[in-house]
Amino acid sequence: IGKSIAIEFARAGADVAICSRKLEHLEPVAKAIKDLGRKTFAVAVDVRQEDQVKGMVERVVSEWGRLDVMVNNAGASFRARPEDISVNGWNTVIQINLNGVFLGCKWAGKQMMQQKTGGVIVNISSIAGVYGSTMMSHYGAAKAAVITLTRELGTAWGRQGIRVNCIAPGPVETEGYLDVLKQAGPDGKKTYDKVAARVGMGRWGKVEEIAWPCVFLASDASSWMTGETIVIDGGPSPREMDEG
């Protein structure tokens, strides 16, 4: 999703700074952005480390003089029943999915306040934060907190012209998830079809279908929108609607 978001912002005319824990993951993204005629640079960042997040924002300002949009997209999880999650496992998921978003918002918000020209922050949550998840309660709790954090920051920073909104995606065909399903063989295909059957539109989402609304939230087309979360999940399944 992050790769698609970066590319679609570049396609819309933005210069895009990209980050990941591993720089090699960013090379094809940087090439795609440059091929669209936009400027870019890549930085290795662990969103759990405040000094690295702060450094990323400072690098953007050093390179381009300002920061207009921040997208907080880093995420990680693992499947486990609530009673089987270790404290270390819980803390790791919270640190990446919640604390990382907070740090991104904090330092982007500080910079935007200094600029006195407003700005936009887009946080990526999940439908797990809206509906819950029996096998990923740690992830669901973190993503629910991101939704609340978005609402709080939208209120806190609105008078300063800083808009903060959120996207909660449903099942999306990311490269990583598709690779996992492919490696699972026939069982992976069954899982894919089972998930698709639960979606009202009968299919998984494409990464671009998350990236496009992200660009919308950063544009003037959403200029009177802040503190909100857009759920993009293909709709409830017909069965769920009938049972309701």
mmCIF file of C-alpha atoms in Angstrom:
data_model
loop_
_atom_site.group_PDB
_atom_site.id
_atom_site.type_symbol
_atom_site.label_atom_id
_atom_site.label_comp_id
_atom_site.label_asym_id
_atom_site.label_seq_id
_atom_site.Cartn_x
_atom_site.Cartn_y
_atom_site.Cartn_z
ATOM 1 C CA ILE A 1 0.000 0.000 0.000
ATOM 2 C CA GLY A 2 2.806 2.406 0.873
ATOM 3 C CA LYS A 3 4.442 1.916 -2.526
ATOM 4 C CA SER A 4 1.183 2.662 -4.321
ATOM 5 C CA ILE A 5 0.506 5.730 -2.153
ATOM 6 C CA ALA A 6 3.944 7.159 -2.957
ATOM 7 C CA ILE A 7 3.530 6.561 -6.687
ATOM 8 C CA GLU A 8 0.024 8.037 -6.844
ATOM 9 C CA PHE A 9 1.164 11.168 -4.999
ATOM 10 C CA ALA A 10 3.951 11.537 -7.554
ATOM 11 C CA ARG A 11 1.466 10.995 -10.370
ATOM 12 C CA ALA A 12 -0.622 13.811 -8.859
ATOM 13 C CA GLY A 13 2.384 16.144 -9.040
ATOM 14 C CA ALA A 14 4.043 15.821 -5.628
ATOM 15 C CA ASP A 15 7.692 15.350 -4.746
ATOM 16 C CA VAL A 16 7.758 12.378 -2.367
ATOM 17 C CA ALA A 17 10.140 11.387 0.427
ATOM 18 C CA ILE A 18 9.896 7.679 1.236
ATOM 19 C CA CYS A 19 11.065 5.648 4.215
ATOM 20 C CA SER A 20 11.323 2.056 5.366
ATOM 21 C CA ARG A 21 13.446 0.121 7.807
ATOM 22 C CA LYS A 22 15.353 -1.337 4.837
ATOM 23 C CA LEU A 23 16.536 0.975 2.068
ATOM 24 C CA GLU A 24 16.609 -1.813 -0.524
ATOM 25 C CA HIS A 25 12.811 -2.016 -0.305
ATOM 26 C CA LEU A 26 12.605 1.577 -1.514
ATOM 27 C CA GLU A 27 14.750 1.373 -4.660
ATOM 28 C CA PRO A 28 11.937 0.362 -7.068
ATOM 29 C CA VAL A 29 9.612 2.950 -5.514
ATOM 30 C CA ALA A 30 12.167 5.719 -5.950
ATOM 31 C CA LYS A 31 12.682 4.701 -9.583
ATOM 32 C CA ALA A 32 8.930 4.771 -10.259
ATOM 33 C CA ILE A 33 8.661 8.258 -8.750
ATOM 34 C CA LYS A 34 11.589 9.554 -10.811
ATOM 35 C CA ASP A 35 10.107 8.006 -13.954
ATOM 36 C CA LEU A 36 7.067 10.221 -13.332
ATOM 37 C CA GLY A 37 9.326 13.267 -13.330
ATOM 38 C CA ARG A 38 9.134 13.982 -9.607
ATOM 39 C CA LYS A 39 11.865 14.413 -6.999
ATOM 40 C CA THR A 40 12.376 11.814 -4.288
ATOM 41 C CA PHE A 41 14.816 10.525 -1.714
ATOM 42 C CA ALA A 42 14.777 7.493 0.564
ATOM 43 C CA VAL A 43 15.646 7.243 4.252
ATOM 44 C CA ALA A 44 15.947 4.206 6.521
ATOM 45 C CA VAL A 45 13.562 4.813 9.423
ATOM 46 C CA ASP A 46 12.316 2.652 12.276
ATOM 47 C CA VAL A 47 9.086 4.412 13.286
ATOM 48 C CA ARG A 48 9.519 3.161 16.867
ATOM 49 C CA GLN A 49 12.561 5.425 17.244
ATOM 50 C CA GLU A 50 11.610 9.062 17.815
ATOM 51 C CA ASP A 51 14.983 10.436 16.742
ATOM 52 C CA GLN A 52 14.687 8.677 13.386
ATOM 53 C CA VAL A 53 11.168 9.981 12.745
ATOM 54 C CA LYS A 54 12.244 13.492 13.725
ATOM 55 C CA GLY A 55 15.284 13.153 11.471
ATOM 56 C CA MET A 56 13.090 12.166 8.531
ATOM 57 C CA VAL A 57 10.989 15.319 8.890
ATOM 58 C CA GLU A 58 14.125 17.441 9.234
ATOM 59 C CA ARG A 59 15.587 15.860 6.087
ATOM 60 C CA VAL A 60 12.463 16.763 4.104
ATOM 61 C CA VAL A 61 12.700 20.380 5.245
ATOM 62 C CA SER A 62 16.434 20.451 4.515
ATOM 63 C CA GLU A 63 15.896 19.128 0.985
ATOM 64 C CA TRP A 64 12.729 20.963 -0.012
ATOM 65 C CA GLY A 65 12.202 23.738 2.509
ATOM 66 C CA ARG A 66 8.824 22.591 3.789
ATOM 67 C CA LEU A 67 6.543 19.641 4.582
ATOM 68 C CA ASP A 68 3.013 19.762 3.196
ATOM 69 C CA VAL A 69 1.727 16.197 3.633
ATOM 70 C CA MET A 70 2.619 13.311 5.944
ATOM 71 C CA VAL A 71 1.274 9.780 5.411
ATOM 72 C CA ASN A 72 1.737 7.373 8.341
ATOM 73 C CA ASN A 73 1.521 3.921 6.812
ATOM 74 C CA ALA A 74 3.974 1.666 8.685
ATOM 75 C CA GLY A 75 2.375 -1.448 10.129
ATOM 76 C CA ALA A 76 3.093 -4.986 11.308
ATOM 77 C CA SER A 77 1.305 -7.809 13.091
ATOM 78 C CA PHE A 78 1.065 -11.557 13.603
ATOM 79 C CA ARG A 79 -1.828 -13.927 14.191
ATOM 80 C CA ALA A 80 -2.443 -15.215 17.726
ATOM 81 C CA ARG A 81 -5.304 -15.664 20.131
ATOM 82 C CA PRO A 82 -5.429 -12.932 22.812
ATOM 83 C CA GLU A 83 -4.467 -15.319 25.617
ATOM 84 C CA ASP A 84 -1.374 -16.430 23.687
ATOM 85 C CA ILE A 85 0.103 -12.984 22.974
ATOM 86 C CA SER A 86 3.264 -12.278 24.961
ATOM 87 C CA VAL A 87 3.891 -8.864 26.481
ATOM 88 C CA ASN A 88 6.813 -8.440 24.091
ATOM 89 C CA GLY A 89 4.634 -9.311 21.104
ATOM 90 C CA TRP A 90 1.903 -6.937 22.295
ATOM 91 C CA ASN A 91 4.366 -4.092 22.839
ATOM 92 C CA THR A 92 6.006 -4.545 19.444
ATOM 93 C CA VAL A 93 2.691 -4.314 17.593
ATOM 94 C CA ILE A 94 1.593 -1.293 19.636
ATOM 95 C CA GLN A 95 4.941 0.444 19.117
ATOM 96 C CA ILE A 96 4.842 0.092 15.340
ATOM 97 C CA ASN A 97 1.139 0.558 14.626
ATOM 98 C CA LEU A 98 0.246 3.192 17.232
ATOM 99 C CA ASN A 99 3.375 4.807 18.640
ATOM 100 C CA GLY A 100 4.866 5.088 15.158
ATOM 101 C CA VAL A 101 1.791 6.949 13.934
ATOM 102 C CA PHE A 102 1.857 9.235 16.966
ATOM 103 C CA LEU A 103 5.516 10.104 16.391
ATOM 104 C CA GLY A 104 4.886 10.801 12.714
ATOM 105 C CA CYS A 105 1.969 13.059 13.594
ATOM 106 C CA LYS A 106 3.905 14.786 16.373
ATOM 107 C CA TRP A 107 6.908 15.817 14.304
ATOM 108 C CA ALA A 108 4.978 16.540 11.117
ATOM 109 C CA GLY A 109 2.519 18.625 13.143
ATOM 110 C CA LYS A 110 5.332 20.592 14.807
ATOM 111 C CA GLN A 111 6.875 21.393 11.431
ATOM 112 C CA MET A 112 3.551 22.412 9.901
ATOM 113 C CA MET A 113 2.882 24.713 12.854
ATOM 114 C CA GLN A 114 6.263 26.388 12.353
ATOM 115 C CA GLN A 115 5.499 26.929 8.673
ATOM 116 C CA LYS A 116 2.203 28.635 9.588
ATOM 117 C CA THR A 117 0.676 27.527 6.285
ATOM 118 C CA GLY A 118 -1.216 24.448 7.467
ATOM 119 C CA GLY A 119 -0.730 20.947 6.171
ATOM 120 C CA VAL A 120 -2.262 17.500 5.895
ATOM 121 C CA ILE A 121 -1.647 14.259 7.774
ATOM 122 C CA VAL A 122 -3.166 10.968 6.615
ATOM 123 C CA ASN A 123 -3.033 7.954 8.940
ATOM 124 C CA ILE A 124 -3.593 4.398 7.746
ATOM 125 C CA SER A 125 -5.672 2.306 10.161
ATOM 126 C CA SER A 126 -7.592 -0.895 9.330
ATOM 127 C CA ILE A 127 -11.068 -2.372 9.524
ATOM 128 C CA ALA A 128 -9.560 -4.432 12.360
ATOM 129 C CA GLY A 129 -9.681 -1.182 14.309
ATOM 130 C CA VAL A 130 -13.363 -0.731 13.459
ATOM 131 C CA TYR A 131 -14.795 -4.234 13.827
ATOM 132 C CA GLY A 132 -12.118 -6.066 15.819
ATOM 133 C CA SER A 133 -10.235 -9.259 15.009
ATOM 134 C CA THR A 134 -10.260 -12.430 17.119
ATOM 135 C CA MET A 135 -6.781 -13.486 15.984
ATOM 136 C CA MET A 136 -5.180 -10.034 16.014
ATOM 137 C CA SER A 137 -6.553 -8.251 19.068
ATOM 138 C CA HIS A 138 -3.254 -6.394 19.573
ATOM 139 C CA TYR A 139 -3.365 -5.090 16.005
ATOM 140 C CA GLY A 140 -7.060 -4.198 16.266
ATOM 141 C CA ALA A 141 -6.473 -2.307 19.509
ATOM 142 C CA ALA A 142 -3.619 -0.318 17.959
ATOM 143 C CA LYS A 143 -5.584 0.503 14.819
ATOM 144 C CA ALA A 144 -8.645 1.545 16.845
ATOM 145 C CA ALA A 145 -6.399 3.895 18.803
ATOM 146 C CA VAL A 146 -5.133 5.373 15.521
ATOM 147 C CA ILE A 147 -8.729 6.248 14.620
ATOM 148 C CA THR A 148 -9.227 7.975 17.979
ATOM 149 C CA LEU A 149 -5.847 9.727 17.738
ATOM 150 C CA THR A 150 -6.834 11.022 14.306
ATOM 151 C CA ARG A 151 -10.060 12.459 15.693
ATOM 152 C CA GLU A 152 -8.261 14.092 18.625
ATOM 153 C CA LEU A 153 -5.557 15.666 16.456
ATOM 154 C CA GLY A 154 -8.109 16.860 13.925
ATOM 155 C CA THR A 155 -9.756 18.791 16.750
ATOM 156 C CA ALA A 156 -6.513 19.972 18.368
ATOM 157 C CA TRP A 157 -4.875 21.295 15.209
ATOM 158 C CA GLY A 158 -7.831 22.396 13.103
ATOM 159 C CA ARG A 159 -7.504 26.102 13.988
ATOM 160 C CA GLN A 160 -3.907 25.983 12.782
ATOM 161 C CA GLY A 161 -4.940 24.746 9.369
ATOM 162 C CA ILE A 162 -3.610 21.234 9.890
ATOM 163 C CA ARG A 163 -6.044 18.566 8.744
ATOM 164 C CA VAL A 164 -5.692 15.016 10.076
ATOM 165 C CA ASN A 165 -7.712 12.190 8.548
ATOM 166 C CA CYS A 166 -7.568 8.416 8.433
ATOM 167 C CA ILE A 167 -8.234 5.511 6.077
ATOM 168 C CA ALA A 168 -9.299 2.072 7.354
ATOM 169 C CA PRO A 169 -8.749 -0.480 4.568
ATOM 170 C CA GLY A 170 -10.328 -3.895 4.347
ATOM 171 C CA PRO A 171 -8.592 -6.888 2.692
ATOM 172 C CA VAL A 172 -6.173 -5.530 0.092
ATOM 173 C CA GLU A 173 -4.021 -7.417 -2.406
ATOM 174 C CA THR A 174 -0.610 -6.307 -1.184
ATOM 175 C CA GLU A 175 2.504 -7.979 -2.587
ATOM 176 C CA GLY A 176 3.439 -9.368 0.807
ATOM 177 C CA TYR A 177 0.048 -10.888 1.577
ATOM 178 C CA LEU A 178 -0.309 -12.400 -1.895
ATOM 179 C CA ASP A 179 3.135 -13.999 -1.536
ATOM 180 C CA VAL A 180 2.089 -15.577 1.772
ATOM 181 C CA LEU A 181 -1.094 -16.972 0.222
ATOM 182 C CA LYS A 182 0.813 -18.274 -2.795
ATOM 183 C CA GLN A 183 3.300 -20.094 -0.584
ATOM 184 C CA ALA A 184 0.393 -21.739 1.242
ATOM 185 C CA GLY A 185 -0.673 -23.457 -1.988
ATOM 186 C CA PRO A 186 -4.293 -24.750 -2.152
ATOM 187 C CA ASP A 187 -4.986 -23.583 1.401
ATOM 188 C CA GLY A 188 -3.921 -20.083 0.411
ATOM 189 C CA LYS A 189 -6.364 -20.096 -2.498
ATOM 190 C CA LYS A 190 -9.153 -21.215 -0.173
ATOM 191 C CA THR A 191 -8.335 -18.399 2.248
ATOM 192 C CA TYR A 192 -8.295 -15.859 -0.581
ATOM 193 C CA ASP A 193 -11.700 -16.993 -1.855
ATOM 194 C CA LYS A 194 -13.171 -17.148 1.658
ATOM 195 C CA VAL A 195 -12.135 -13.568 2.394
ATOM 196 C CA ALA A 196 -13.453 -12.355 -0.968
ATOM 197 C CA ALA A 197 -16.813 -14.008 -0.251
ATOM 198 C CA ARG A 198 -17.175 -11.899 2.904
ATOM 199 C CA VAL A 199 -16.871 -8.659 0.929
ATOM 200 C CA GLY A 200 -20.013 -7.047 -0.440
ATOM 201 C CA MET A 201 -18.378 -6.463 -3.825
ATOM 202 C CA GLY A 202 -17.106 -10.045 -3.857
ATOM 203 C CA ARG A 203 -13.410 -9.268 -4.253
ATOM 204 C CA TRP A 204 -10.278 -8.026 -2.538
ATOM 205 C CA GLY A 205 -9.267 -4.388 -2.863
ATOM 206 C CA LYS A 206 -6.423 -3.173 -5.053
ATOM 207 C CA VAL A 207 -3.618 -1.101 -3.538
ATOM 208 C CA GLU A 208 -4.532 1.796 -5.825
ATOM 209 C CA GLU A 209 -8.020 1.842 -4.327
ATOM 210 C CA ILE A 210 -6.429 2.864 -1.030
ATOM 211 C CA ALA A 211 -3.873 5.216 -2.585
ATOM 212 C CA TRP A 212 -6.416 7.268 -4.563
ATOM 213 C CA PRO A 213 -8.510 8.237 -1.495
ATOM 214 C CA CYS A 214 -5.242 9.065 0.271
ATOM 215 C CA VAL A 215 -4.440 11.598 -2.457
ATOM 216 C CA PHE A 216 -7.995 12.936 -2.140
ATOM 217 C CA LEU A 217 -7.522 13.506 1.595
ATOM 218 C CA ALA A 218 -4.340 15.468 0.884
ATOM 219 C CA SER A 219 -6.016 17.648 -1.744
ATOM 220 C CA ASP A 220 -8.209 20.743 -1.580
ATOM 221 C CA ALA A 221 -11.138 18.506 -2.549
ATOM 222 C CA SER A 222 -11.296 17.530 1.150
ATOM 223 C CA SER A 223 -10.445 20.982 2.535
ATOM 224 C CA TRP A 224 -13.333 20.995 5.058
ATOM 225 C CA MET A 225 -12.674 17.489 6.328
ATOM 226 C CA THR A 226 -10.640 16.644 9.417
ATOM 227 C CA GLY A 227 -10.653 14.084 12.227
ATOM 228 C CA GLU A 228 -12.517 11.611 10.017
ATOM 229 C CA THR A 229 -11.940 7.978 9.091
ATOM 230 C CA ILE A 230 -12.917 6.575 5.702
ATOM 231 C CA VAL A 231 -13.628 2.839 5.745
ATOM 232 C CA ILE A 232 -12.698 1.281 2.394
ATOM 233 C CA ASP A 233 -13.600 -2.392 2.545
ATOM 234 C CA GLY A 234 -15.805 -3.228 -0.440
ATOM 235 C CA GLY A 235 -18.954 -3.104 1.687
ATOM 236 C CA PRO A 236 -20.651 -5.701 3.901
ATOM 237 C CA SER A 237 -21.477 -9.054 2.377
ATOM 238 C CA PRO A 238 -25.103 -9.702 1.323
ATOM 239 C CA ARG A 239 -25.298 -12.469 3.952
ATOM 240 C CA GLU A 240 -24.277 -10.082 6.729
ATOM 241 C CA MET A 241 -26.898 -7.582 5.598
ATOM 242 C CA ASP A 242 -29.606 -10.256 5.443
ATOM 243 C CA GLU A 243 -28.708 -11.568 8.889
ATOM 244 C CA GLY A 244 -28.776 -8.041 10.270
#
